[in-house]
Coordinates of C-alpha atoms and ligand atoms in Angstrom, one line a residue:
M961 CA -82.3 -8.4 178.5
L962 CA -85.2 -8.8 176.1
K963 CA -86.9 -12.0 177.3
G964 CA -90.5 -12.2 176.1
K965 CA -90.3 -9.2 173.8
T966 CA -90.9 -9.3 170.1
A967 CA -88.8 -7.3 167.7
V968 CA -89.2 -6.5 164.0
I969 CA -85.8 -5.8 162.3
T970 CA -85.8 -4.6 158.7
G971 CA -82.9 -5.6 156.4
A972 CA -82.0 -8.5 158.7
S973 CA -81.0 -10.9 156.0
R974 CA -77.4 -9.5 156.0
G975 CA -74.9 -7.2 157.7
I976 CA -75.9 -5.0 160.6
G977 CA -79.6 -6.0 160.6
K978 CA -78.6 -9.7 160.8
E979 CA -76.3 -9.0 163.7
I980 CA -79.0 -7.1 165.6
A981 CA -81.6 -9.9 165.0
L982 CA -79.2 -12.5 166.3
K983 CA -78.1 -10.3 169.3
F984 CA -81.8 -9.7 170.2
A985 CA -82.6 -13.4 169.8
Q986 CA -79.6 -14.3 172.0
N987 CA -81.1 -12.0 174.6
G988 CA -84.5 -13.7 174.6
A989 CA -86.5 -11.7 172.0
N990 CA -88.7 -13.3 169.3
V991 CA -87.7 -11.8 166.0
A992 CA -89.4 -11.0 162.7
I993 CA -86.8 -10.7 160.0
I994 CA -87.6 -8.5 157.1
Y995 CA -85.8 -8.8 153.7
S996 CA -86.4 -7.8 150.1
G997 CA -84.2 -10.0 147.9
S998 CA -82.0 -12.3 149.9
K999 CA -84.5 -15.1 150.8
D1000 CA -81.9 -17.8 151.6
E1001 CA -79.8 -15.4 153.8
A1002 CA -83.0 -14.3 155.6
E1003 CA -84.1 -17.8 156.3
K1004 CA -80.6 -18.6 157.5
T1005 CA -80.8 -15.7 160.0
A1006 CA -84.2 -17.0 161.2
Q1007 CA -82.8 -20.5 161.6
L1008 CA -79.8 -19.2 163.6
A1009 CA -82.1 -17.0 165.8
S1010 CA -84.4 -20.0 166.5
G1011 CA -81.3 -21.7 167.8
Y1012 CA -81.5 -19.4 170.8
G1013 CA -84.9 -20.9 171.7
V1014 CA -87.0 -18.0 170.4
K1015 CA -89.6 -17.7 167.7
A1016 CA -88.1 -16.3 164.4
I1017 CA -89.8 -15.9 161.1
A1018 CA -88.5 -14.3 157.8
Y1019 CA -90.9 -12.1 155.8
C1020 CA -90.3 -10.7 152.3
A1021 CA -91.3 -7.0 152.1
N1022 CA -89.9 -4.1 150.2
C1023 CA -89.8 -1.5 152.9
A1024 CA -90.4 1.3 150.3
D1025 CA -93.8 -0.2 149.4
F1026 CA -96.4 1.3 151.7
N1027 CA -99.1 -1.3 151.0
R1028 CA -96.8 -4.3 151.3
V1029 CA -95.6 -3.0 154.6
K1030 CA -99.2 -2.6 155.8
E1031 CA -99.9 -6.3 154.8
V1032 CA -96.7 -7.7 156.3
T1033 CA -97.5 -5.9 159.6
K1034 CA -100.8 -7.8 159.8
E1035 CA -99.0 -11.1 159.0
I1036 CA -96.5 -10.3 161.9
I1037 CA -99.2 -9.5 164.3
N1038 CA -101.0 -12.7 163.4
D1039 CA -97.9 -14.7 164.0
F1040 CA -96.5 -13.0 167.1
S1041 CA -99.6 -11.4 168.7
G1042 CA -97.8 -8.1 169.3
V1043 CA -94.6 -6.1 168.7
D1044 CA -92.5 -4.3 171.3
I1045 CA -89.4 -3.2 169.3
L1046 CA -88.9 -2.0 165.8
V1047 CA -85.5 -1.6 164.3
N1048 CA -85.6 0.3 160.9
N1049 CA -82.3 -0.9 159.5
A1050 CA -82.8 -1.6 155.8
G1051 CA -80.8 0.7 153.6
I1052 CA -79.2 1.1 150.2
T1053 CA -76.7 3.3 148.5
K1054 CA -76.5 4.6 144.9
D1055 CA -73.5 6.9 145.2
G1056 CA -72.6 9.6 142.7
L1057 CA -71.8 13.3 142.6
L1058 CA -74.8 15.7 142.5
L1059 CA -74.0 16.9 139.0
T1060 CA -74.4 13.4 137.6
M1061 CA -76.9 11.9 140.0
S1062 CA -80.1 10.7 138.3
E1063 CA -83.6 11.4 139.6
A1064 CA -84.1 7.6 139.7
D1065 CA -81.1 7.1 142.0
F1066 CA -82.3 9.9 144.3
D1067 CA -85.8 8.6 144.5
A1068 CA -84.7 5.0 145.0
V1069 CA -82.4 5.8 148.0
V1070 CA -84.9 8.1 149.6
G1071 CA -87.7 5.6 149.0
V1072 CA -85.9 2.8 150.9
N1073 CA -84.0 4.7 153.5
L1074 CA -86.5 7.3 154.5
K1075 CA -89.9 6.3 153.3
G1076 CA -89.2 2.8 154.4
V1077 CA -88.7 4.1 157.9
F1078 CA -92.0 6.0 157.7
N1079 CA -93.8 2.9 156.3
F1080 CA -92.8 0.5 159.1
T1081 CA -93.1 3.1 161.9
K1082 CA -96.5 4.2 160.7
H1083 CA -97.9 0.7 160.4
L1084 CA -96.4 -0.8 163.6
S1085 CA -96.7 2.1 166.0
R1086 CA -100.3 1.3 166.9
Y1087 CA -99.0 -2.1 168.2
I1088 CA -95.8 -0.8 169.8
I1089 CA -97.8 1.7 172.0
K1090 CA -99.6 -1.3 173.5
S1091 CA -96.2 -2.7 174.8
A1092 CA -95.0 -1.9 178.3
G1093 CA -91.7 -0.2 177.2
G1094 CA -92.0 0.1 173.4
R1095 CA -88.9 0.9 171.4
I1096 CA -88.1 2.2 168.0
I1097 CA -84.5 2.3 166.8
N1098 CA -83.6 3.8 163.5
I1099 CA -80.3 3.3 161.7
S1100 CA -79.0 6.5 160.1
S1101 CA -75.4 7.3 159.2
V1102 CA -72.6 9.8 159.8
S1103 CA -73.4 10.7 156.2
G1104 CA -76.7 12.0 157.6
T1105 CA -75.2 13.9 160.5
N1106 CA -72.1 15.3 158.7
G1107 CA -72.7 15.0 154.9
N1108 CA -70.5 13.1 152.5
A1109 CA -69.4 14.1 149.0
G1110 CA -70.9 11.6 146.5
Q1111 CA -73.9 10.7 148.7
A1112 CA -76.4 13.6 148.3
N1113 CA -79.3 11.1 148.1
Y1114 CA -78.1 8.9 150.9
S1115 CA -77.2 11.9 153.2
A1116 CA -80.6 13.5 152.6
S1117 CA -82.4 10.2 153.4
K1118 CA -80.3 9.6 156.6
A1119 CA -80.6 13.2 157.8
G1120 CA -84.4 12.8 157.2
V1121 CA -84.4 9.7 159.4
I1122 CA -83.0 11.8 162.3
G1123 CA -85.6 14.6 162.0
F1124 CA -88.4 12.0 161.6
S1125 CA -87.2 10.1 164.7
K1126 CA -87.0 13.3 166.9
T1127 CA -90.6 14.1 165.9
V1128 CA -91.9 10.6 166.5
A1129 CA -90.0 10.6 169.9
K1130 CA -92.0 13.6 170.9
E1131 CA -95.3 12.1 169.6
L1132 CA -94.9 8.7 171.2
A1133 CA -93.2 9.7 174.5
G1134 CA -96.6 10.0 176.2
R1135 CA -97.3 6.3 175.3
G1136 CA -94.0 5.2 176.9
V1137 CA -92.3 4.5 173.6
T1138 CA -88.7 5.7 173.1
V1139 CA -87.3 6.5 169.6
N1140 CA -83.6 6.7 169.1
V1141 CA -81.2 6.8 166.2
I1142 CA -77.8 5.1 165.6
A1143 CA -75.5 6.7 163.2
P1144 CA -72.7 4.3 162.2
G1145 CA -69.5 5.3 160.5
F1146 CA -67.7 2.7 158.3
I1147 CA -68.9 -0.8 159.3
E1148 CA -67.6 -4.0 157.6
T1149 CA -70.5 -5.3 155.6
D1150 CA -71.5 -5.9 152.0
M1151 CA -72.3 -2.1 151.7
T1152 CA -68.7 -1.0 152.5
A1153 CA -67.2 -4.0 150.6
K1154 CA -68.4 -2.2 147.4
L1155 CA -66.0 0.7 148.1
P1156 CA -62.6 0.8 146.5
P1157 CA -59.8 -0.4 148.9
S1158 CA -58.1 3.1 148.7
A1159 CA -61.3 4.7 150.0
L1160 CA -61.4 2.2 152.9
E1161 CA -57.7 2.8 153.7
G1162 CA -58.4 6.5 153.6
A1163 CA -61.3 6.0 156.0
V1164 CA -59.3 4.0 158.5
S1165 CA -56.6 6.6 158.6
A1166 CA -59.2 9.3 159.4
I1167 CA -60.7 7.2 162.3
P1168 CA -59.1 7.9 165.6
L1169 CA -59.6 4.3 166.8
K1170 CA -57.8 3.1 163.6
R1171 CA -60.2 0.4 162.5
L1172 CA -63.4 -0.1 160.6
G1173 CA -66.4 -0.9 162.8
K1174 CA -67.9 -4.4 163.2
T1175 CA -71.6 -5.2 163.0
S1176 CA -71.4 -6.1 166.7
D1177 CA -70.3 -2.6 167.5
V1178 CA -73.7 -1.4 166.2
A1179 CA -75.7 -4.3 167.5
D1180 CA -74.4 -3.8 171.1
L1181 CA -75.8 -0.3 171.1
A1182 CA -79.1 -1.4 169.6
L1183 CA -79.4 -4.0 172.4
F1184 CA -78.8 -1.3 175.0
L1185 CA -81.3 1.1 173.5
A1186 CA -83.9 -1.8 173.2
S1187 CA -83.4 -2.8 176.8
G1188 CA -84.9 -1.5 180.1
A1189 CA -81.6 0.1 180.8
A1190 CA -82.3 2.8 178.2
S1191 CA -85.8 3.7 179.3
Y1192 CA -85.0 7.4 180.0
I1193 CA -83.3 8.0 176.7
T1194 CA -85.4 9.2 173.7
G1195 CA -84.9 11.4 170.7
E1196 CA -81.1 10.8 170.7
C1197 CA -78.8 10.2 167.8
I1198 CA -75.7 8.3 168.8
R1199 CA -72.7 7.8 166.5
V1200 CA -70.8 4.5 166.4
D1201 CA -67.9 5.6 164.3
G1202 CA -64.6 5.1 166.1
G1203 CA -64.4 8.8 166.7
M1204 CA -64.5 9.7 163.0
C1205 CA -66.7 12.7 163.6
I1206 CA -65.0 14.1 166.7
Ligands
LIG2045 N1 -72.1 -0.5 156.6 C1 -71.8 0.7 156.9 O1 -70.7 1.2 156.9 C2 -73.0 1.6 157.3 C3 -72.6 2.9 157.7 C4 -73.6 3.8 158.1 C5 -75.0 3.3 158.0 N2 -75.3 2.1 157.6 C6 -76.7 1.7 157.5 O2 -76.9 0.6 158.2 C7 -78.0 -0.2 157.6 C8 -77.5 -1.6 157.3 O3 -76.4 -1.5 156.4 P1 -75.5 -2.7 156.0 O4 -74.1 -2.2 155.9 O5 -75.7 -3.9 157.0 O6 -76.1 -3.0 154.6 P2 -76.1 -4.4 153.7 O7 -75.1 -5.4 154.2 O8 -76.0 -3.9 152.3 O9 -77.6 -5.0 154.0 C9 -78.7 -4.2 153.7 C10 -79.9 -4.9 154.2 O10 -81.0 -4.1 153.9 C11 -82.0 -4.9 153.2 N3 -82.7 -4.1 152.2 C12 -82.2 -3.4 151.2 N4 -83.2 -2.8 150.5 C13 -84.4 -3.2 151.1 C14 -85.8 -3.0 150.8 N5 -86.2 -2.2 149.8 N6 -86.7 -3.5 151.6 C15 -86.3 -4.3 152.7 N7 -85.0 -4.6 153.0 C16 -84.1 -4.0 152.2 C17 -81.2 -6.0 152.5 O11 -82.0 -7.1 152.3 P3 -82.0 -8.0 150.9 O12 -80.6 -8.4 150.7 O13 -82.9 -9.1 151.2 O14 -82.4 -7.0 149.9 C18 -80.1 -6.3 153.6 O15 -80.7 -7.1 154.6 C19 -78.4 0.6 156.4 O16 -79.5 1.5 156.7 C20 -77.1 1.5 156.1 O17 -77.5 2.7 155.4 C21 -74.3 1.2 157.2

């Protein structure tokens, strides 16, 4: 479905981003894998992706760092010639109730989850508009669409991603680029493994499909949105949450 395309996936060393990178590679896309701390895991993802016969390179870049993102964009363009697809997936949590949340925890989460999306979109858009059928896919969360007690910083950042995406969808539509958002519910990754078992049990009981999501549930939608089959869909936010927000 993506033969000959080049995709940049942030936060692809682990979890949902890794699954998206491998799914894209399996479908013929060359992949640039962005990570910040997990070098070995990122290189493993690149190695697994190369196994599908595509070009795959891992790059270290803190997505919250505007100048580093500018630099890494140049490195990617040198290595791959162009970019067709950007998946802004990197994200962190620093949960706590508003009354006790520190300024540092608010800034850190917004810096990675929202400014990181701005940084990569800003620096790569000029290349993506040259693609025939450019795609930007941003990973938000049901915490951004519906709010979640204990996640004021995270919810704000993820709601910001939705507003940002709708605006960029309007700005880039004339250049043939679609911009869409995926809002996952509870997906089994390192991020949810940090939650107490009682919270996860409570979540499952509130999910109509009665299970946590898998990384492949999100990657399958990302593949569809990146493909030609989704060329008339832009500015949408689609939940992948087992019906949790019905
Ligand atoms: N899991 C869920 O239930 C769930 C639900 C809703 C939304 N989401 C969203 O889905 C996305 C992926 O989540 P996940 O569960 O797969 O998380 P995860 O397993 O914790 O992985 C997070 C990824 O983001 C990267 N990352 C973190 N900070 C970064 C930074 N400053 N610069 C560049 N990369 C950075 C990490 O790379 P390093 O290890 O190299 O630092 C890692 O590859 C996030 O945006 C998250 O908010 C997840």
